[in-house]
Short mmCIF file of C-alpha atoms in Angstrom, two decimals:
data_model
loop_
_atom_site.label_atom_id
_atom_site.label_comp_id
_atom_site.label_asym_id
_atom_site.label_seq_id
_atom_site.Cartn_x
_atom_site.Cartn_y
_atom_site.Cartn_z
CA UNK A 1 0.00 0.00 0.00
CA UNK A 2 1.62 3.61 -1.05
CA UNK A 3 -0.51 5.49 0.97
CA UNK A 4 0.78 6.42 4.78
CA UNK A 5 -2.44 7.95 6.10
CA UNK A 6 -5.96 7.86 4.98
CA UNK A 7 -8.63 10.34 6.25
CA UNK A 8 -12.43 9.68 5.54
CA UNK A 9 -15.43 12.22 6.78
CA UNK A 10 -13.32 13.15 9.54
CA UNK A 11 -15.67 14.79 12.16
CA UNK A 12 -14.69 16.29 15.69
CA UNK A 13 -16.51 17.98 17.78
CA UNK A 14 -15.32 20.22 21.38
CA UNK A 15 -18.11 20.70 23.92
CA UNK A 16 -20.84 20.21 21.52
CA UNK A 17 -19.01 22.79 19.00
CA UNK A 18 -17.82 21.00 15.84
CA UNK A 19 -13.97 21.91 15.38
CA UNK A 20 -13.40 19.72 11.84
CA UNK A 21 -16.03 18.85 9.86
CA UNK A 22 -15.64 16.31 7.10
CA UNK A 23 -12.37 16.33 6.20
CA UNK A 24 -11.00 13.21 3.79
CA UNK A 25 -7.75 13.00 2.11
CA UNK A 26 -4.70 10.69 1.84
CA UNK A 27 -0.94 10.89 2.07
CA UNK A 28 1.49 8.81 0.42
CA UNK A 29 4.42 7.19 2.49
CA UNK A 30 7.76 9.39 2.28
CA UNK A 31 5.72 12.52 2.16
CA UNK A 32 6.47 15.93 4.01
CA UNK A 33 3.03 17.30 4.57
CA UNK A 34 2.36 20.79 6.00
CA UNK A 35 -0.64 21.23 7.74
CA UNK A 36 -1.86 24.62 7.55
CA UNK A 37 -4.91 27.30 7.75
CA UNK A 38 -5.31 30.57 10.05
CA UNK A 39 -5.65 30.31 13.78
CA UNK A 40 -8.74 28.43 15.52
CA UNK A 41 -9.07 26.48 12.55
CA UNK A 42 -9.00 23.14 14.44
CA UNK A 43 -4.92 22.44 12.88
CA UNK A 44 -3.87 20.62 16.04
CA UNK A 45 -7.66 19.21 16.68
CA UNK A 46 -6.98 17.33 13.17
CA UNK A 47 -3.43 16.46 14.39
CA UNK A 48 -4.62 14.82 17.75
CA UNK A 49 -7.48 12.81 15.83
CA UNK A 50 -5.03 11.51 13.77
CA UNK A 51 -3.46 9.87 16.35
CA UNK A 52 -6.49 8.84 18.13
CA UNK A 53 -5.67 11.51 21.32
CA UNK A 54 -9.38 12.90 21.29
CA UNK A 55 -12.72 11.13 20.47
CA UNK A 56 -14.29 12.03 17.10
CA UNK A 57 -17.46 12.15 16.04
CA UNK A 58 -17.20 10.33 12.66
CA UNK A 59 -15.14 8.87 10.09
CA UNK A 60 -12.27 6.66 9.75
CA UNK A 61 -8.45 7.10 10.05
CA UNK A 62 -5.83 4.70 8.25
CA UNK A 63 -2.54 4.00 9.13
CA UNK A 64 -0.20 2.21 7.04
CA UNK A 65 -3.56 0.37 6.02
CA UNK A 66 -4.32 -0.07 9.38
CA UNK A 67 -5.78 1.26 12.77
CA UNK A 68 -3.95 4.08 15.03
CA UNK A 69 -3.99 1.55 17.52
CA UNK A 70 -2.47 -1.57 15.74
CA UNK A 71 0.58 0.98 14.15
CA UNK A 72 1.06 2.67 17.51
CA UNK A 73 4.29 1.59 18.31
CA UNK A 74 5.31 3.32 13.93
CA UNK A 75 3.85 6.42 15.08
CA UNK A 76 6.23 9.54 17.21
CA UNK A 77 4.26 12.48 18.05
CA UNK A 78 6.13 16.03 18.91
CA UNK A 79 3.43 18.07 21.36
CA UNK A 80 3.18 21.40 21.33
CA UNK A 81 5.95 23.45 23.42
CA UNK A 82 3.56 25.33 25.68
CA UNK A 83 1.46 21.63 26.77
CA UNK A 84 5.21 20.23 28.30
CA UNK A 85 6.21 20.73 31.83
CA UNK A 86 9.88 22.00 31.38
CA UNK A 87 10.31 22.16 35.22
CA UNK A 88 9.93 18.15 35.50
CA UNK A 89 13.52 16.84 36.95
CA UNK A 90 14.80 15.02 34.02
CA UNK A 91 18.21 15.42 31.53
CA UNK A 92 18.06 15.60 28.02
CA UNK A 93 19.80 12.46 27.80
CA UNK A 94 17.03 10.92 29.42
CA UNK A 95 14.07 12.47 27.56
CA UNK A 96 15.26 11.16 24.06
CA UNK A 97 15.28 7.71 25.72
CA UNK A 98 11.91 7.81 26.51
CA UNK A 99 11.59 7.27 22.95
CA UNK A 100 12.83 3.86 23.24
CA UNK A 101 10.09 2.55 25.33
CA UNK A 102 7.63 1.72 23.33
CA UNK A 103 9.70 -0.70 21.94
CA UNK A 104 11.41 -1.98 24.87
CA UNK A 105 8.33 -2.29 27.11
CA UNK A 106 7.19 0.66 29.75
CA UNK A 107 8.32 -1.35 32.84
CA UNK A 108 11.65 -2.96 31.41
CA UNK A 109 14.62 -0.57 32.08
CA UNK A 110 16.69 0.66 28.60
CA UNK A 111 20.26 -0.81 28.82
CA UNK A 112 23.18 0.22 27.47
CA UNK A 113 21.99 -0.74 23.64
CA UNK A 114 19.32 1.50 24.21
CA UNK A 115 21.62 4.40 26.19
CA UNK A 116 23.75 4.35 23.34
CA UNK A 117 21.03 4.72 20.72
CA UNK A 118 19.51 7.54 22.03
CA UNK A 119 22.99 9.16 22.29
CA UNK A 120 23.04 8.68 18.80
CA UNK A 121 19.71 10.32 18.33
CA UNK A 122 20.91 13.04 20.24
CA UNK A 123 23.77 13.53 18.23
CA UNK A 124 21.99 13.91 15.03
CA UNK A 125 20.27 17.12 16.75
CA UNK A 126 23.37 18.23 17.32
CA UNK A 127 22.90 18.76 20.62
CA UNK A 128 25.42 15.65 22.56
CA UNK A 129 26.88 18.07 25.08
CA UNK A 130 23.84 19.10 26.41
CA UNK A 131 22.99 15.28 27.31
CA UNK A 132 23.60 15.89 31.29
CA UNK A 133 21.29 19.38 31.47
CA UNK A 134 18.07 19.08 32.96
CA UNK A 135 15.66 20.06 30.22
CA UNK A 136 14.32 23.27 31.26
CA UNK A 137 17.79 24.69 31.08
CA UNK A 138 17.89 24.78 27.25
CA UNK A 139 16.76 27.75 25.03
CA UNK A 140 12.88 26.81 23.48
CA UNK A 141 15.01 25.60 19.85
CA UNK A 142 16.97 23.31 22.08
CA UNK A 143 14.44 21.98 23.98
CA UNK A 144 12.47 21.22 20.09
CA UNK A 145 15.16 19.74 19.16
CA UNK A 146 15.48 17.27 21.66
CA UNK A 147 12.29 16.36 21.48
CA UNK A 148 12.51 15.63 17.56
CA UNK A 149 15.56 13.20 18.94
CA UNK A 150 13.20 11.48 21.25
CA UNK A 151 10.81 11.04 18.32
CA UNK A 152 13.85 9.33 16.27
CA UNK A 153 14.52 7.58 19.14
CA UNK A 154 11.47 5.42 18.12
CA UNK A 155 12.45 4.56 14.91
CA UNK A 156 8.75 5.37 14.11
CA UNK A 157 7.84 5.36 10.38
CA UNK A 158 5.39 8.67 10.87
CA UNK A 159 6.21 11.55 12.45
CA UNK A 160 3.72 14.00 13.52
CA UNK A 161 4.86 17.89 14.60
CA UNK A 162 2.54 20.35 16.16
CA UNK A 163 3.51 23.94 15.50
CA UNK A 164 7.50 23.04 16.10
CA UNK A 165 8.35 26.48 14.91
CA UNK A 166 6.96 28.24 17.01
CA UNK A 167 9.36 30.63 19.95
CA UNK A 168 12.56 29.12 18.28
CA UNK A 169 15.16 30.51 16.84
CA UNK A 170 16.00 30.29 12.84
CA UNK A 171 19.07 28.69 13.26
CA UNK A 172 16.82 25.87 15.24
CA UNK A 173 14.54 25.75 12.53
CA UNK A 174 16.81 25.12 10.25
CA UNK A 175 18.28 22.45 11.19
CA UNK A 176 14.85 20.82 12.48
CA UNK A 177 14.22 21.50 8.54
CA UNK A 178 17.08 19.57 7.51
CA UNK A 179 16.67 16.72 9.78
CA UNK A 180 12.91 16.27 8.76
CA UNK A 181 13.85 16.49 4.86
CA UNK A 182 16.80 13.48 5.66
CA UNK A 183 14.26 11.33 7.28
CA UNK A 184 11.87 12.07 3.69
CA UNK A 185 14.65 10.82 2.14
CA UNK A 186 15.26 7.49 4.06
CA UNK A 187 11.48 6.75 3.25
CA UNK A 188 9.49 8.58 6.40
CA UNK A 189 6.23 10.36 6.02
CA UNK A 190 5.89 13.47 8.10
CA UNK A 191 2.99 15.66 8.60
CA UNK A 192 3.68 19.04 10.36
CA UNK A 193 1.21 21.96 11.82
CA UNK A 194 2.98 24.97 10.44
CA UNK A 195 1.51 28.55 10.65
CA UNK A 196 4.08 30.58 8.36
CA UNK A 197 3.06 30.84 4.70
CA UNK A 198 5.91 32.47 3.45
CA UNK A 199 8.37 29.20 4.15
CA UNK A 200 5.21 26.40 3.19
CA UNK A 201 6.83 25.75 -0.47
CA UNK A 202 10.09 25.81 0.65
CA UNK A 203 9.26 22.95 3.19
CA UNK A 204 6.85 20.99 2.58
CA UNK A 205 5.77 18.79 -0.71
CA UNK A 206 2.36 18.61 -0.02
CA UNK A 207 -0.34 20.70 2.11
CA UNK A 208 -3.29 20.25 3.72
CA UNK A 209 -5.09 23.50 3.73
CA UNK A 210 -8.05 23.70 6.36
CA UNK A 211 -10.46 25.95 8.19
CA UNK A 212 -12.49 23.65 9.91
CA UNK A 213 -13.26 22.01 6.33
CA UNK A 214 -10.84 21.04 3.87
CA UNK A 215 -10.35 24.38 1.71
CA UNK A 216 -7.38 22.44 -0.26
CA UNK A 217 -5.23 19.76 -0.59
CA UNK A 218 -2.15 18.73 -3.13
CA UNK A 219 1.53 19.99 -4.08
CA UNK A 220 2.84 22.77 -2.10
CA UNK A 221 2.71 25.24 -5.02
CA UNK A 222 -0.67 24.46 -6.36
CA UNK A 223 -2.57 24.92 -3.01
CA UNK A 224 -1.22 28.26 -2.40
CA UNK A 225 -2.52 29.92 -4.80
CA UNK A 226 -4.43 33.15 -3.94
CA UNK A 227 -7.75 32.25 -4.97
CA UNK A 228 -7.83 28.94 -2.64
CA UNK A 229 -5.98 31.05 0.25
CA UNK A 230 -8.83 33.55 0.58
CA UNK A 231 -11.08 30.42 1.11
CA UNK A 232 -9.46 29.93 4.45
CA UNK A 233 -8.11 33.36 5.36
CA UNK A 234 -11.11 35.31 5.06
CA UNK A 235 -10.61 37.90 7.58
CA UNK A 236 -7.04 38.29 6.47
CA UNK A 237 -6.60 39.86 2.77
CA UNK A 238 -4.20 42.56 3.12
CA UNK A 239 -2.08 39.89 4.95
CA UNK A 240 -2.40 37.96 1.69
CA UNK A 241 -1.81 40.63 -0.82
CA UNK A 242 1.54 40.58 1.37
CA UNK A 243 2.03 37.20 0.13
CA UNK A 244 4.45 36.76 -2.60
CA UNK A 245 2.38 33.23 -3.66
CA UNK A 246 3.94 31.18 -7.12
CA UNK A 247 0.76 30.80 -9.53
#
């Protein structure tokens, strides 16, 4: 099967007010998907359906051809910064290898196999010497970076960001960025809640453009184009006359 995710009359509703209505579409595997649309638009409410985090109210979600919960374990997910508690006692070192419990077992301790892998992980992030800090110590692109090591930590085959640019610096972003296009390249498919237009062809291959229905879907390039844009950002026009957008 060539497609990663599959999204049918995807329904959710918070408190009796419906946040995504009907939503269907489909990504292939090894895809960098950018999940976009202006604020309130339910962007992380779709995210956390995905992965089967809050009820919904209909439709069906595919992964790898099956359900959330059989392909669990191919699945990292990379919160939000403001939902994590950077006060909790715990190293950096020792975050990333959280990642390796969902294959070792919650209740089995990681050995040294493990210890080294996440080192490894760490590495790639380019953030080794910062192993022995507690977490809250690092600057907010540190602390996102970590926590994309964690995610490689679990060797999952999807890889699903909420807002990961956001309070980080560029140089951060960058080389999130780079990661995220090496791990397209070794066959991963990533889907990321982004919020900045101006870098969504540069990054992604594919978008999913919402406000609380699917306004568009496709390449990059032909999704952004100004007539489908004003679908979703209404109340924003002279934001998107702003918006140098290839036709």
């Amino acid at each position: 099967m060539d497609e990663a995710i599959q999204v049918k009359g995807l329904s959710v509703s918070y408190h009796g007010v419906q946040a995504v209505k009907n939503i269907s579409f489909s990504v292939k595997k090894g895809s960098l998907v950018g999940l976009i649309g202006p604020n309130g638009a339910g962007k992380s409410t779709l995210l956390k359906a995905l992965l089967n985090l809050i009820p919904i109210d209909a439709g069906k979600i595919m992964i790898n051809g099956g359900t959330v919960k059989e392909n669990r374990k191919a699945i990292a997910y990379v919160p939000q910064r403001s939902l994590i508690d950077w006060t909790f006692p715990i190293t950096v070192l020792d975050t990333v290898l959280l990642g390796t419990y969902p294959s070792i077992g919650l209740f089995k301790r990681p050995k040294k196999t493990e210890k080294e892998w996440a080192f490894q992980c760490l590495k790639r992030v380019g953030l080794e010497s910062y192993s022995t800090r507690q977490i809250g110590e690092l600057s907010g692109g540190q602390q996102q970076r970590v926590f994309l090591a964690r995610a490689l930590a679990q060797k999952a085959d999807l890889l699903f960001l909420d807002e990961p640019f956001v309070g980080i610096d560029m140089s951060s972003e960058e080389a999130i960025m780079e990661i995220l296009k090496d791990l397209i390249h070794s066959g991963k498919t990533i889907v990321v809640v982004h919020h900045d237009l101006n870098k969504v062809i540069e990054y992604f291959d594919q978008v999913v453009l919402i406000n609380k229905e699917l306004i568009g879907f496709g390449e990059s390039e032909r999704v952004l184009r100004s007539e489908i844009l004003l679908k979703a950002y209404t109340k924003q026009v002279p934001f998107l006359n702003q918006l140098e957008v290839k036709l």
